[in-house]
Coordinates of C-alpha atoms and ligand atoms in Angstrom, one line a residue:
X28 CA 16.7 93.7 -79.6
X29 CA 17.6 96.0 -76.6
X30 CA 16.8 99.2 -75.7
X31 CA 19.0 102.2 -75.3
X32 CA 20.3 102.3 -72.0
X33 CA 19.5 106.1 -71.7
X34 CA 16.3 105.6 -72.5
X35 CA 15.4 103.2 -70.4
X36 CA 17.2 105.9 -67.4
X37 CA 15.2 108.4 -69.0
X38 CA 12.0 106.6 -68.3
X39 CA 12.7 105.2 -65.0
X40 CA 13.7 108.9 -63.6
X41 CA 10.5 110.2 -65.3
X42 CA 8.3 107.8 -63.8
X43 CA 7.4 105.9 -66.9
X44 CA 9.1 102.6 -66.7
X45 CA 5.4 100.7 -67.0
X46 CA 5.4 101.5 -70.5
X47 CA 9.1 98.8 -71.1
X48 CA 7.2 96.2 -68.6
X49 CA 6.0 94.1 -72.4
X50 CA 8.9 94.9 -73.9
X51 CA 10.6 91.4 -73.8
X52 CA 7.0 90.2 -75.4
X53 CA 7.1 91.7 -78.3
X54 CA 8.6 90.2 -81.8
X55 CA 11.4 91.5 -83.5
X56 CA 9.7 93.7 -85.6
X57 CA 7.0 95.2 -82.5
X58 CA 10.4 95.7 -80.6
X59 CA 11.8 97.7 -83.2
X60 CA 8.5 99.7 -84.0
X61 CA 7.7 100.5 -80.1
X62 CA 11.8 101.7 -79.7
X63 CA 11.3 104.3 -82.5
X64 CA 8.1 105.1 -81.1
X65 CA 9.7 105.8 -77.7
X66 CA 12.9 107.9 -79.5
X67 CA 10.5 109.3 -80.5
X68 CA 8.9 111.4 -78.1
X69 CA 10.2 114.7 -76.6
X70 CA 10.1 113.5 -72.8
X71 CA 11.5 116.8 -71.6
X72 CA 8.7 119.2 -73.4
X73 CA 6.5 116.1 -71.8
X74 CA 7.5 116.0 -68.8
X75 CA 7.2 119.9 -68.4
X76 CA 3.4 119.4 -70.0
X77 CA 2.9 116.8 -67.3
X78 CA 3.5 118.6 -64.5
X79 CA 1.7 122.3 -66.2
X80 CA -1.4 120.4 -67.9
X81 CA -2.0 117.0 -66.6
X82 CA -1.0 117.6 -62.5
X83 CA -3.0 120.7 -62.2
X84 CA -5.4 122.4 -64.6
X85 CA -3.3 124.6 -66.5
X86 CA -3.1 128.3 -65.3
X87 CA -4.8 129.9 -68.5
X88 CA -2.6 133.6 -68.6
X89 CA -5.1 136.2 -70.2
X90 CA -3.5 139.3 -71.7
X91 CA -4.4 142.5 -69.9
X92 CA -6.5 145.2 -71.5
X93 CA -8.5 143.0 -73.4
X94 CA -10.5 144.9 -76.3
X95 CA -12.4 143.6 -79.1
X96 CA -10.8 143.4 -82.1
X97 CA -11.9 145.4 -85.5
X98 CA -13.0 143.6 -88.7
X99 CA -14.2 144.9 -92.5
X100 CA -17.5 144.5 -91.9
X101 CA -19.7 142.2 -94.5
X102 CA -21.6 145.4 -96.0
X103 CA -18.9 147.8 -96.6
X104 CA -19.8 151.0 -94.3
X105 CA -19.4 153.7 -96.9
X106 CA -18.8 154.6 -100.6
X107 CA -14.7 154.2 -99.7
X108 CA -14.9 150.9 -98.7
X109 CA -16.9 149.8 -101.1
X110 CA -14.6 150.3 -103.8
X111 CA -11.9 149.0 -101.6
X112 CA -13.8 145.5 -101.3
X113 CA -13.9 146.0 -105.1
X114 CA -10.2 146.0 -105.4
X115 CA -9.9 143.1 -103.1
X116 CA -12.7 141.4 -105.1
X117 CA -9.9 142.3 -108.0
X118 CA -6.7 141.4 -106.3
X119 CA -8.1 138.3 -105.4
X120 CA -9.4 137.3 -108.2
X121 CA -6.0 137.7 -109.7
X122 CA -4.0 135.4 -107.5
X123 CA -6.9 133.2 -108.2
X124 CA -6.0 133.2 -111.6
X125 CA -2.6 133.1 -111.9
X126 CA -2.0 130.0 -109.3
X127 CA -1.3 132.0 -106.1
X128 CA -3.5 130.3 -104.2
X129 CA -3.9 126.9 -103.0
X130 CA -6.5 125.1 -100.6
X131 CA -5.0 123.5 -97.3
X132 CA -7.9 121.0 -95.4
X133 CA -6.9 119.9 -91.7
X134 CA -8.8 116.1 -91.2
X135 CA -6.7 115.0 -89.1
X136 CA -9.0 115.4 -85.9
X137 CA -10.2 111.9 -84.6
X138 CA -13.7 113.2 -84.9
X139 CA -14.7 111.4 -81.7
X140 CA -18.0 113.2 -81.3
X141 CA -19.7 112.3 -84.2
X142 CA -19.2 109.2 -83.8
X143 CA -18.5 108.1 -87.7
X144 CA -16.4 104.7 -88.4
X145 CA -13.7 106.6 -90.8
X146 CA -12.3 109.9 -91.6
X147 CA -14.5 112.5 -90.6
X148 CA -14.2 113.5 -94.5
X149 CA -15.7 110.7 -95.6
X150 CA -18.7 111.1 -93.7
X151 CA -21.5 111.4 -96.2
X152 CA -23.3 115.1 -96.0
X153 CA -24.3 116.2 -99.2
X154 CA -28.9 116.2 -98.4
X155 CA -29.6 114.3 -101.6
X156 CA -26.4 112.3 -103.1
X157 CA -24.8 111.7 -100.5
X158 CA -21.4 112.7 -101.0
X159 CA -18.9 113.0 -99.1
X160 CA -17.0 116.5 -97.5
X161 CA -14.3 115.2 -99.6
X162 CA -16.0 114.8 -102.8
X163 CA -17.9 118.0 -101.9
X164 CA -15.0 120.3 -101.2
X165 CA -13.1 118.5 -104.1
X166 CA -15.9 119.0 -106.6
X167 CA -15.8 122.9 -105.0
X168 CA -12.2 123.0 -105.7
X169 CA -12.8 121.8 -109.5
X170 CA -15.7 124.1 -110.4
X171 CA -13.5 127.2 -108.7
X172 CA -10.9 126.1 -110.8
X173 CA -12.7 125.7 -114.1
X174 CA -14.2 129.9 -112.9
X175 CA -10.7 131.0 -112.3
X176 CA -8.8 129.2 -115.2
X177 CA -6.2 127.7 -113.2
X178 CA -5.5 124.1 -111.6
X179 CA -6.3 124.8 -107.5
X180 CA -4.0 122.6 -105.6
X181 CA -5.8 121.2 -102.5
X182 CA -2.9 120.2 -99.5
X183 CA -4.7 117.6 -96.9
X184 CA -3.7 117.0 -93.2
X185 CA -4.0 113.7 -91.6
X186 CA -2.7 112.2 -88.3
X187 CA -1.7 109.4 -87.3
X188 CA -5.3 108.0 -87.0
X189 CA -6.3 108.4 -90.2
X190 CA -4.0 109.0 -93.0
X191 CA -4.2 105.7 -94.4
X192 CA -7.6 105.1 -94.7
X193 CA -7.8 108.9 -95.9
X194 CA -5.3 108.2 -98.8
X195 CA -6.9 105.0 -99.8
X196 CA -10.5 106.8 -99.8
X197 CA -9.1 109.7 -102.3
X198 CA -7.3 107.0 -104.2
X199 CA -10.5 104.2 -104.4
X200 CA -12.7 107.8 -105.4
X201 CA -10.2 108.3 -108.5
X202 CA -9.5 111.7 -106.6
X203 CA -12.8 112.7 -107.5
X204 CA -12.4 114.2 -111.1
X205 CA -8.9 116.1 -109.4
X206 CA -5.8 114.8 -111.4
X207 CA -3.5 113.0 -108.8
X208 CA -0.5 115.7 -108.3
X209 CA -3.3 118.1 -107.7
X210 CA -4.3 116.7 -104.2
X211 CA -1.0 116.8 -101.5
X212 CA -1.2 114.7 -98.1
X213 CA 0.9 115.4 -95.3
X214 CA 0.7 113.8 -91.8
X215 CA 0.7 116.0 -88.4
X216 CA 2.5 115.9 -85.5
X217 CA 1.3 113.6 -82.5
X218 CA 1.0 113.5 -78.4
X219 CA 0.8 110.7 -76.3
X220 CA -2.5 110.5 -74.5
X221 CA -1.3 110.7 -70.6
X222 CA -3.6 109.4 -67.4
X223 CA -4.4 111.4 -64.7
X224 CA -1.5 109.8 -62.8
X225 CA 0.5 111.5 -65.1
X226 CA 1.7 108.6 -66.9
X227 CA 1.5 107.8 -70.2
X228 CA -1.0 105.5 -71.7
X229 CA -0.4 102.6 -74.0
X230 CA -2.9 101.4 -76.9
X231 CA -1.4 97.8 -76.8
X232 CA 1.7 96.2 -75.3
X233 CA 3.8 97.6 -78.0
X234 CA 2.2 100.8 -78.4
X235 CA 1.9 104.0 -76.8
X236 CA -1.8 105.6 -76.4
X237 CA -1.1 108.8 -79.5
X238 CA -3.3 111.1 -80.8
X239 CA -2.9 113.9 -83.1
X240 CA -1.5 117.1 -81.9
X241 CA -4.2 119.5 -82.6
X242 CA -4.9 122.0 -85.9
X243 CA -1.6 123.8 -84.5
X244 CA 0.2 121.0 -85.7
X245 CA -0.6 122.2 -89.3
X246 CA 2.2 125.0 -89.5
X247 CA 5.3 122.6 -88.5
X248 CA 3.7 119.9 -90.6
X249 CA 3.9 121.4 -93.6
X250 CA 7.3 122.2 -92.6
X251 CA 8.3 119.3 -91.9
X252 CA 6.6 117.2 -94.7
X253 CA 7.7 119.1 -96.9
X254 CA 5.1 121.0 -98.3
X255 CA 6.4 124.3 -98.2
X256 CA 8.6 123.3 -100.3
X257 CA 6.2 122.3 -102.8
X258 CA 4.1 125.6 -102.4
X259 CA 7.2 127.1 -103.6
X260 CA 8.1 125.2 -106.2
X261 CA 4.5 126.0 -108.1
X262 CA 4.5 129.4 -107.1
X263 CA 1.5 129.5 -104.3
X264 CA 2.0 132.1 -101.6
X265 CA -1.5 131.8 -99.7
X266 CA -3.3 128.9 -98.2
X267 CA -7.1 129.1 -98.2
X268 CA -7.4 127.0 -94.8
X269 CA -10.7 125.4 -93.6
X270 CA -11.7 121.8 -91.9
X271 CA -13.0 119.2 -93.1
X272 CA -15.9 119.3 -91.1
X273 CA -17.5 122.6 -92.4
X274 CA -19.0 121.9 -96.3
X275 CA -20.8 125.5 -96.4
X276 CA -17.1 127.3 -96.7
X277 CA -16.6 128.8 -99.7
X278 CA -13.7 126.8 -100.7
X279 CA -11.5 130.0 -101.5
X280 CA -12.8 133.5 -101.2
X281 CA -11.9 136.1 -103.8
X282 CA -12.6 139.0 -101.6
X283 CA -11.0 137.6 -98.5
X284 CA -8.1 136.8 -100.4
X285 CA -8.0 140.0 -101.7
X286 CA -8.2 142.0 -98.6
X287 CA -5.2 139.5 -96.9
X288 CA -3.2 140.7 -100.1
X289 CA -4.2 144.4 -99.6
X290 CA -3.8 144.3 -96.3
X291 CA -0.4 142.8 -96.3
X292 CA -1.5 140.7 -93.8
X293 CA 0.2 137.6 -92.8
X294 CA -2.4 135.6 -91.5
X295 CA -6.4 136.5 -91.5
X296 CA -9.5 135.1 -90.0
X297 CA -13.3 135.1 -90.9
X298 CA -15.5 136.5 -88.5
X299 CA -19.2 135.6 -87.8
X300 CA -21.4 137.5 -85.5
X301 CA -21.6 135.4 -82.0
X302 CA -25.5 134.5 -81.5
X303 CA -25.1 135.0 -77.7
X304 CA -22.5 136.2 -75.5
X305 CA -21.8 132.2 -74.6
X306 CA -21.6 130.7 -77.8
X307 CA -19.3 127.6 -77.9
X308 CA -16.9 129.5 -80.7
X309 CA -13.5 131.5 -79.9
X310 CA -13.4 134.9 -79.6
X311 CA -11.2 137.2 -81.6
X312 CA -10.0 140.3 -79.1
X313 CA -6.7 142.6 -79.4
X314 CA -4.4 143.0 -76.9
X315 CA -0.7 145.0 -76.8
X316 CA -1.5 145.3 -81.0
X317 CA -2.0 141.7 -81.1
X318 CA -4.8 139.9 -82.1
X319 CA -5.9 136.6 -79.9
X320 CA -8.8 133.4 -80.3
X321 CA -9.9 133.7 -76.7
X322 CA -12.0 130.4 -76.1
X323 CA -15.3 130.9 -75.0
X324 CA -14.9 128.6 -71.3
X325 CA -11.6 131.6 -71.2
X326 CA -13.6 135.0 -71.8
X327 CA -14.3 136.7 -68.3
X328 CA -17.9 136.7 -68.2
X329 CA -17.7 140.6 -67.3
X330 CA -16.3 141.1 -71.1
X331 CA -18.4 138.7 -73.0
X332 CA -21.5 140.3 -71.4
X333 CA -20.4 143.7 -72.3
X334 CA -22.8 146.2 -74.5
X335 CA -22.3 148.8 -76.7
X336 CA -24.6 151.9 -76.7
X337 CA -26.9 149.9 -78.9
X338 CA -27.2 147.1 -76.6
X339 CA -24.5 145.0 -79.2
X340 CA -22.3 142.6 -77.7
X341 CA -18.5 144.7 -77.8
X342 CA -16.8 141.1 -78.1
X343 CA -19.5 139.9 -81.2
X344 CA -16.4 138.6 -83.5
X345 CA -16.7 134.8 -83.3
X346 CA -14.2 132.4 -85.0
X347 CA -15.8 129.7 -87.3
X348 CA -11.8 129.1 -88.1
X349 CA -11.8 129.9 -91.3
X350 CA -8.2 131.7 -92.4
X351 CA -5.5 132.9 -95.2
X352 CA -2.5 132.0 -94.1
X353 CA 0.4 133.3 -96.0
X354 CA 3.3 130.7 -97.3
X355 CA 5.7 133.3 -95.9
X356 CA 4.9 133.5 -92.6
X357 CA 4.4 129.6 -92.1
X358 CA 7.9 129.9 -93.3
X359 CA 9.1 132.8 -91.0
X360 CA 7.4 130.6 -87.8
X361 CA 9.1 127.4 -88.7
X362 CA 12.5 128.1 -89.7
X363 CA 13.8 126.9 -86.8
X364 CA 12.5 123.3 -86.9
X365 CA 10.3 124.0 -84.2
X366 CA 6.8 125.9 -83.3
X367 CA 6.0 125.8 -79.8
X368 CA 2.7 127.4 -79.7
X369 CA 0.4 126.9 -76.5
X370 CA -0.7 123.7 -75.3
X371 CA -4.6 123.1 -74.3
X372 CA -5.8 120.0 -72.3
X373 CA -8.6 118.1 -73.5
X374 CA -10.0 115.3 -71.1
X375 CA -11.2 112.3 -72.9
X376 CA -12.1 108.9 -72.9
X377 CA -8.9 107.0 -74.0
X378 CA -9.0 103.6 -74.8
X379 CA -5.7 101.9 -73.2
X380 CA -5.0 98.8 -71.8
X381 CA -4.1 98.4 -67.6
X382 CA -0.8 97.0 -65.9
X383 CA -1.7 93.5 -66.8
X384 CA -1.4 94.8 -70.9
X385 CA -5.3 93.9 -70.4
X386 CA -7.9 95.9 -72.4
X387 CA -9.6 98.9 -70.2
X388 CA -13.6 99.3 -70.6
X389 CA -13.4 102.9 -70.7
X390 CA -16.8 104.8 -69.7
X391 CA -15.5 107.6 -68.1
X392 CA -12.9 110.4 -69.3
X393 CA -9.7 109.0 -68.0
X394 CA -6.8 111.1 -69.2
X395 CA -5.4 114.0 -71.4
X396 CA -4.9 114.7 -74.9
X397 CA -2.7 117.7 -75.4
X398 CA -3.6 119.9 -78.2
X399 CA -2.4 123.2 -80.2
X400 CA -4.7 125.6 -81.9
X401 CA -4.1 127.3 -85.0
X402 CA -5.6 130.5 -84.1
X403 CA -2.5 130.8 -81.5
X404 CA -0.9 131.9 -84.3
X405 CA -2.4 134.8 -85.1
X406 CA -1.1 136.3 -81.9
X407 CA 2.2 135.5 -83.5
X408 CA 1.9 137.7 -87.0
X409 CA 3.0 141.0 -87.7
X410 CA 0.2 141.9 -89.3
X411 CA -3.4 140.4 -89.5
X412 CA -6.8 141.2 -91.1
X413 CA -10.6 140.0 -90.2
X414 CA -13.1 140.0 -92.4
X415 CA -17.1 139.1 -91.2
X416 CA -18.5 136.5 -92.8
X417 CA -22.8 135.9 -93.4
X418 CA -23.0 132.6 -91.0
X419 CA -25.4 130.9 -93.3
X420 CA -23.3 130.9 -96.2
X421 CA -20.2 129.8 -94.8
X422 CA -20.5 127.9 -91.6
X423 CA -22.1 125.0 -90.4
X424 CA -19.8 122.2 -89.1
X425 CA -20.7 118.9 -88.6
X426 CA -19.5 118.1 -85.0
X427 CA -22.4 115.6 -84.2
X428 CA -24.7 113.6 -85.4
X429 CA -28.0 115.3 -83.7
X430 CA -28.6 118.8 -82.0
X431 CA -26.8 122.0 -82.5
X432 CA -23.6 121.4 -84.8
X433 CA -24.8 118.4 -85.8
X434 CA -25.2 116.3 -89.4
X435 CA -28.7 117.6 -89.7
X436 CA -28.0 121.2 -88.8
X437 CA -25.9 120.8 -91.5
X438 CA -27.7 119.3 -94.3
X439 CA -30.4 122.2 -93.5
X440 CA -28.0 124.8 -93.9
X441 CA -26.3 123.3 -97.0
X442 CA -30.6 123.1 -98.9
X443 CA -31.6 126.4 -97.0
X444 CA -28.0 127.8 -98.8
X445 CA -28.6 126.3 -101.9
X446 CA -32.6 127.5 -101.9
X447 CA -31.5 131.0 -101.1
X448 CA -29.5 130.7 -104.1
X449 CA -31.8 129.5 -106.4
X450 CA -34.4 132.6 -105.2
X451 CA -31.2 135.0 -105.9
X452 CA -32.1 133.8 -109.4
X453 CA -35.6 134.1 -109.7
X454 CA -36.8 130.3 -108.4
X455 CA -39.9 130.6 -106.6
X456 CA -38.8 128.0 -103.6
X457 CA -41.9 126.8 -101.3
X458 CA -41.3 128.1 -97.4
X459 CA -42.6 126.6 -94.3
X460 CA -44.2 128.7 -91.6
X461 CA -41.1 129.0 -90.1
X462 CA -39.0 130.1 -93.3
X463 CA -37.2 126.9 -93.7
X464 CA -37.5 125.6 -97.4
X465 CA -40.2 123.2 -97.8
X466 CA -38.1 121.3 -100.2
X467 CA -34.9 118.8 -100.5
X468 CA -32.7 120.5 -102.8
X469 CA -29.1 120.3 -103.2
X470 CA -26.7 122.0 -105.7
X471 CA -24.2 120.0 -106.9
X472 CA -20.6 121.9 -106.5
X473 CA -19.6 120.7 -110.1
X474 CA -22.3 122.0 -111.8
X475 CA -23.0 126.0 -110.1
X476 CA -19.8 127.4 -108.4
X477 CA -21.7 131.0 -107.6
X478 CA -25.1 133.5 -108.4
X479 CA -23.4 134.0 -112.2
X480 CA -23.8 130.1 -112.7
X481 CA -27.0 129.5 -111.3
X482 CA -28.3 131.7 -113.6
X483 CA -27.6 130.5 -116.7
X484 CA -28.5 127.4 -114.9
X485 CA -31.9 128.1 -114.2
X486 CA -32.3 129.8 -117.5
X487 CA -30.8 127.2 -119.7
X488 CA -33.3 124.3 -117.8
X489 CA -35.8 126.6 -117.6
X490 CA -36.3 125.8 -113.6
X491 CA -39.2 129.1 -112.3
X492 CA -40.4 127.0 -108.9
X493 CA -39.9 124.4 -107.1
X494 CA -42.6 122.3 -106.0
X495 CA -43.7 121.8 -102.4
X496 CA -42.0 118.7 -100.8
X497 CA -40.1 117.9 -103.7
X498 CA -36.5 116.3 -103.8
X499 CA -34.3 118.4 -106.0
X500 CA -30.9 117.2 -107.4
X501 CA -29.3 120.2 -110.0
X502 CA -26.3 118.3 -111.2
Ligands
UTP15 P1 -12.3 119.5 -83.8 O1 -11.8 120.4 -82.8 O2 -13.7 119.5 -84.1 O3 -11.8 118.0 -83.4 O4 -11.5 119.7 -85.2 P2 -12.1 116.6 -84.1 O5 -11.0 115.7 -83.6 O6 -12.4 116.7 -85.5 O7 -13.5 116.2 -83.4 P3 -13.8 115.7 -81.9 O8 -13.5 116.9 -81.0 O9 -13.0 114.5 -81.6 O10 -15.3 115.4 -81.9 C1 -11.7 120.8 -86.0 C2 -10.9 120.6 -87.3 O11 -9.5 120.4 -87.0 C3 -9.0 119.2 -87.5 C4 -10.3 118.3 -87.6 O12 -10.1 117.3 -88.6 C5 -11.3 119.3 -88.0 O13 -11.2 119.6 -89.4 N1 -8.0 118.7 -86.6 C6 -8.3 118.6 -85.3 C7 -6.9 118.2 -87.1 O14 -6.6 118.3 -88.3 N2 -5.9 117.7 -86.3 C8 -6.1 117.7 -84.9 O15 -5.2 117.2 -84.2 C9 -7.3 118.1 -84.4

């Protein structure tokens, strides 16, 4: 086969023509597979993100006037508010029921620093089985619908790197107990991996070096997969978003549902309080009647040092990115066929293959992944809502496999969640020095969705304590 003539003009002017040099090597079928792959690509948005992201560090524009932004707090702050959060606890609970709501998962992250063979969602977390975050958020999804009388649909992002072995994981898992057209895949967008030369990089002689284009690539992919579509079909108007590496989110949130709904809001965040003024999470500020994530490395340290008469941070609101996102506005953003929301550089270790089409030993970050971040959005909505969040019962992601943010934070937080919920109930639980439980316990999803089942749990199997060291398994 030949290639286009125009493309081959296009690369030459870009400065790109290394990546024909194998060209004439490839088989019929690679030649074909590595032309679409080229037609592929938008080379003048790339060539623009080459010069703005790769070349230079990119110029990060703050707003002016940046103020923190205002959230519902977790205990409402008076009598009115109360009985506010009751009516969302209402409205929510209503578009619960009546199939309003569905669950939408990105896993399409390459989930580099954990280190995990596979999806990221089929790490296994769960302290004492072992299950997966899949099985775990499915099972959540099944016991939420069996409390709300309704069949949740759960819509799953992969990328390029992992949506077959994603699929063939649900499908060898018998979808965990979900029936089949309960659980939606769609693939995101992706961005060639670029050197610091500014050219790209290729993964073999026949392919470029792609990675997935970031948790921003979630609004035009279900877009363009057709997924909105879908939601319409059944009826769902708000997504319950999380990732795939957080197993502590409540799965979908009748009282953060609720308050998007009363609210009219068209896309919400949780809010957790930061545990310093530096911690690694986004922070949510207002600026021009707009709400922005402003990322941690971005917050001028004269802000995120800043006190209120208390001695409280003023820009406390963290981001565990946890959101409602309604169908509507995915709709409204995408109509055109295109989302351009902001691109953020990443520098990573790529693994690519040198001018000889030999294999690179790659020890070093050697290039840039360009990336887009949901929580851009949110800058983009009419209308938006925050809602604080307790950290321990709704965020502990699994980014490594030791330390802060790691696998074993995780598995704490998941038996120190699960003990707390058992003493909600009466369960004397066994407590280190410290206050951590001195026990294994895990509660299986399937079994106690919230404090109402736990109770006639405990009851029914008469559980009063735990004992000291023990391994606990409620299933
Ligand atoms: P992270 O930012 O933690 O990235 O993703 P990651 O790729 O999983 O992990 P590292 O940085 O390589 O270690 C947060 C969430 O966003 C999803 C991830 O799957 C995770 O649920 N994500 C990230 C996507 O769905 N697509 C992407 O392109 C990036």
């Amino acid at each position: 086969m030949v290639l286009d003539n125009k493309l081959i003009d296009r690369l030459i002017a870009a400065g790109q023509s290394h990546l024909i040099k194998f060209f004439d090597t490839l088989d019929e079928a690679g030649q074909q597979r590595y032309a679409a792959e080229l037609a592929g690509i938008d080379w003048d948005l790339l060539q623009e993100l080459i010069k703005s992201h790769v070349m230079q560090k990119p110029v990060i524009d703050l707003p002016e006037d940046l103020t923190p932004a205002p959230y519902f707090p977790l205990q409402p702050r008076s009598e009115a508010e109360k009985s506010y959060y009751l009516q969302a606890d209402a409205a929510g609970e209503e578009l619960l029921r009546t199939g309003k709501v569905a669950a939408l998962t990105v896993a399409g992250g390459q989930g580099s620093r954990l280190g995990f063979d596979g999806p990221k969602g089929t790490y296994p977390i769960a302290p004492v089985s072992g299950k997966t975050l899949f099985q775990y958020f499915a099972e959540s999804l099944l016991s939420a619908s069996r409390k709300y009388n309704t069949t949740l649909h759960w819509y799953i992002m992969t990328s390029v790197v992992n949506d077959g072995a994603t699929r063939e994981f649900f499908a060898d898992n018998n979808y965990f107990g979900m029936s089949r057209d309960q659980i939606h895949f769609f693939t995101q967008g992706f961005m060639p991996a670029i050197g610091y030369d500014g050219k790209l990089l290729m993964s073999s002689t026949g392919s470029l070096a792609l990675s997935p284009d970031g948790h921003g690539g979630t609004l035009l992919a279900l877009r363009k997969s057709g997924m909105l579509d879908d939601m319409k079909m059944r009826g769902i108007e708000f997504l319950s978003y999380f990732q795939v590496d957080n197993p502590l989110v409540p799965v979908v949130d009748k009282r953060f549902i609720g308050l998007h709904k009363l609210e009219n809001s068209e896309m919400s965040a949780i809010t957790l309080a930061k545990t310093n003024a530096f911690e690694k999470v986004g922070n949510f500020c207002v600026a021009d009647n707009r709400l922005y994530v402003i990322e941690y490395s971005d917050l001028p340290e004269a802000l995120a040092t800043q006190v209120d008469e208390n001695g409280q941070l003023k820009f406390i609101a963290g981001s565990p990115a946890i959101h409602v996102i309604s169908r509507s506005f995915v709709e409204r953003l995408t109509a055109s066929g295109r989302l351009q929301l902001d691109w953020h550089r990443a520098d990573k270790k790529i693994q690519c293959i040198d001018s000889n089409g030999q294999s690179v030993n790659v020890t070093e970050p050697n290039g840039v992944k360009l990336e887009s971040f949901i929580f851009d959005a949110l800058k983009l909505a009419d209308k938006t809502m925050i809602f604080e969040a307790d950290r321990k019962e709704e965020f502990a992601p699994t980014k490594n496999a030791t330390g802060v943010d790691s696998v074993e934070s995780c598995r704490a937080m998941l038996i120190d969640r699960d003990a707390r919920r058992l003493e909600r109930c009466g369960v004397t639980v066994p407590r280190r020095a410290d206050g951590s439980p001195d026990v294994t316990v895990e509660i299986s999803p399937l079994a106690i969705w919230d404090d109402e089942d736990c109770a006639e749990y405990v009851k029914k199997h008469q559980i009063h304590a735990l004992d000291a060291g023990s391994v606990n398994y409620l299933v």
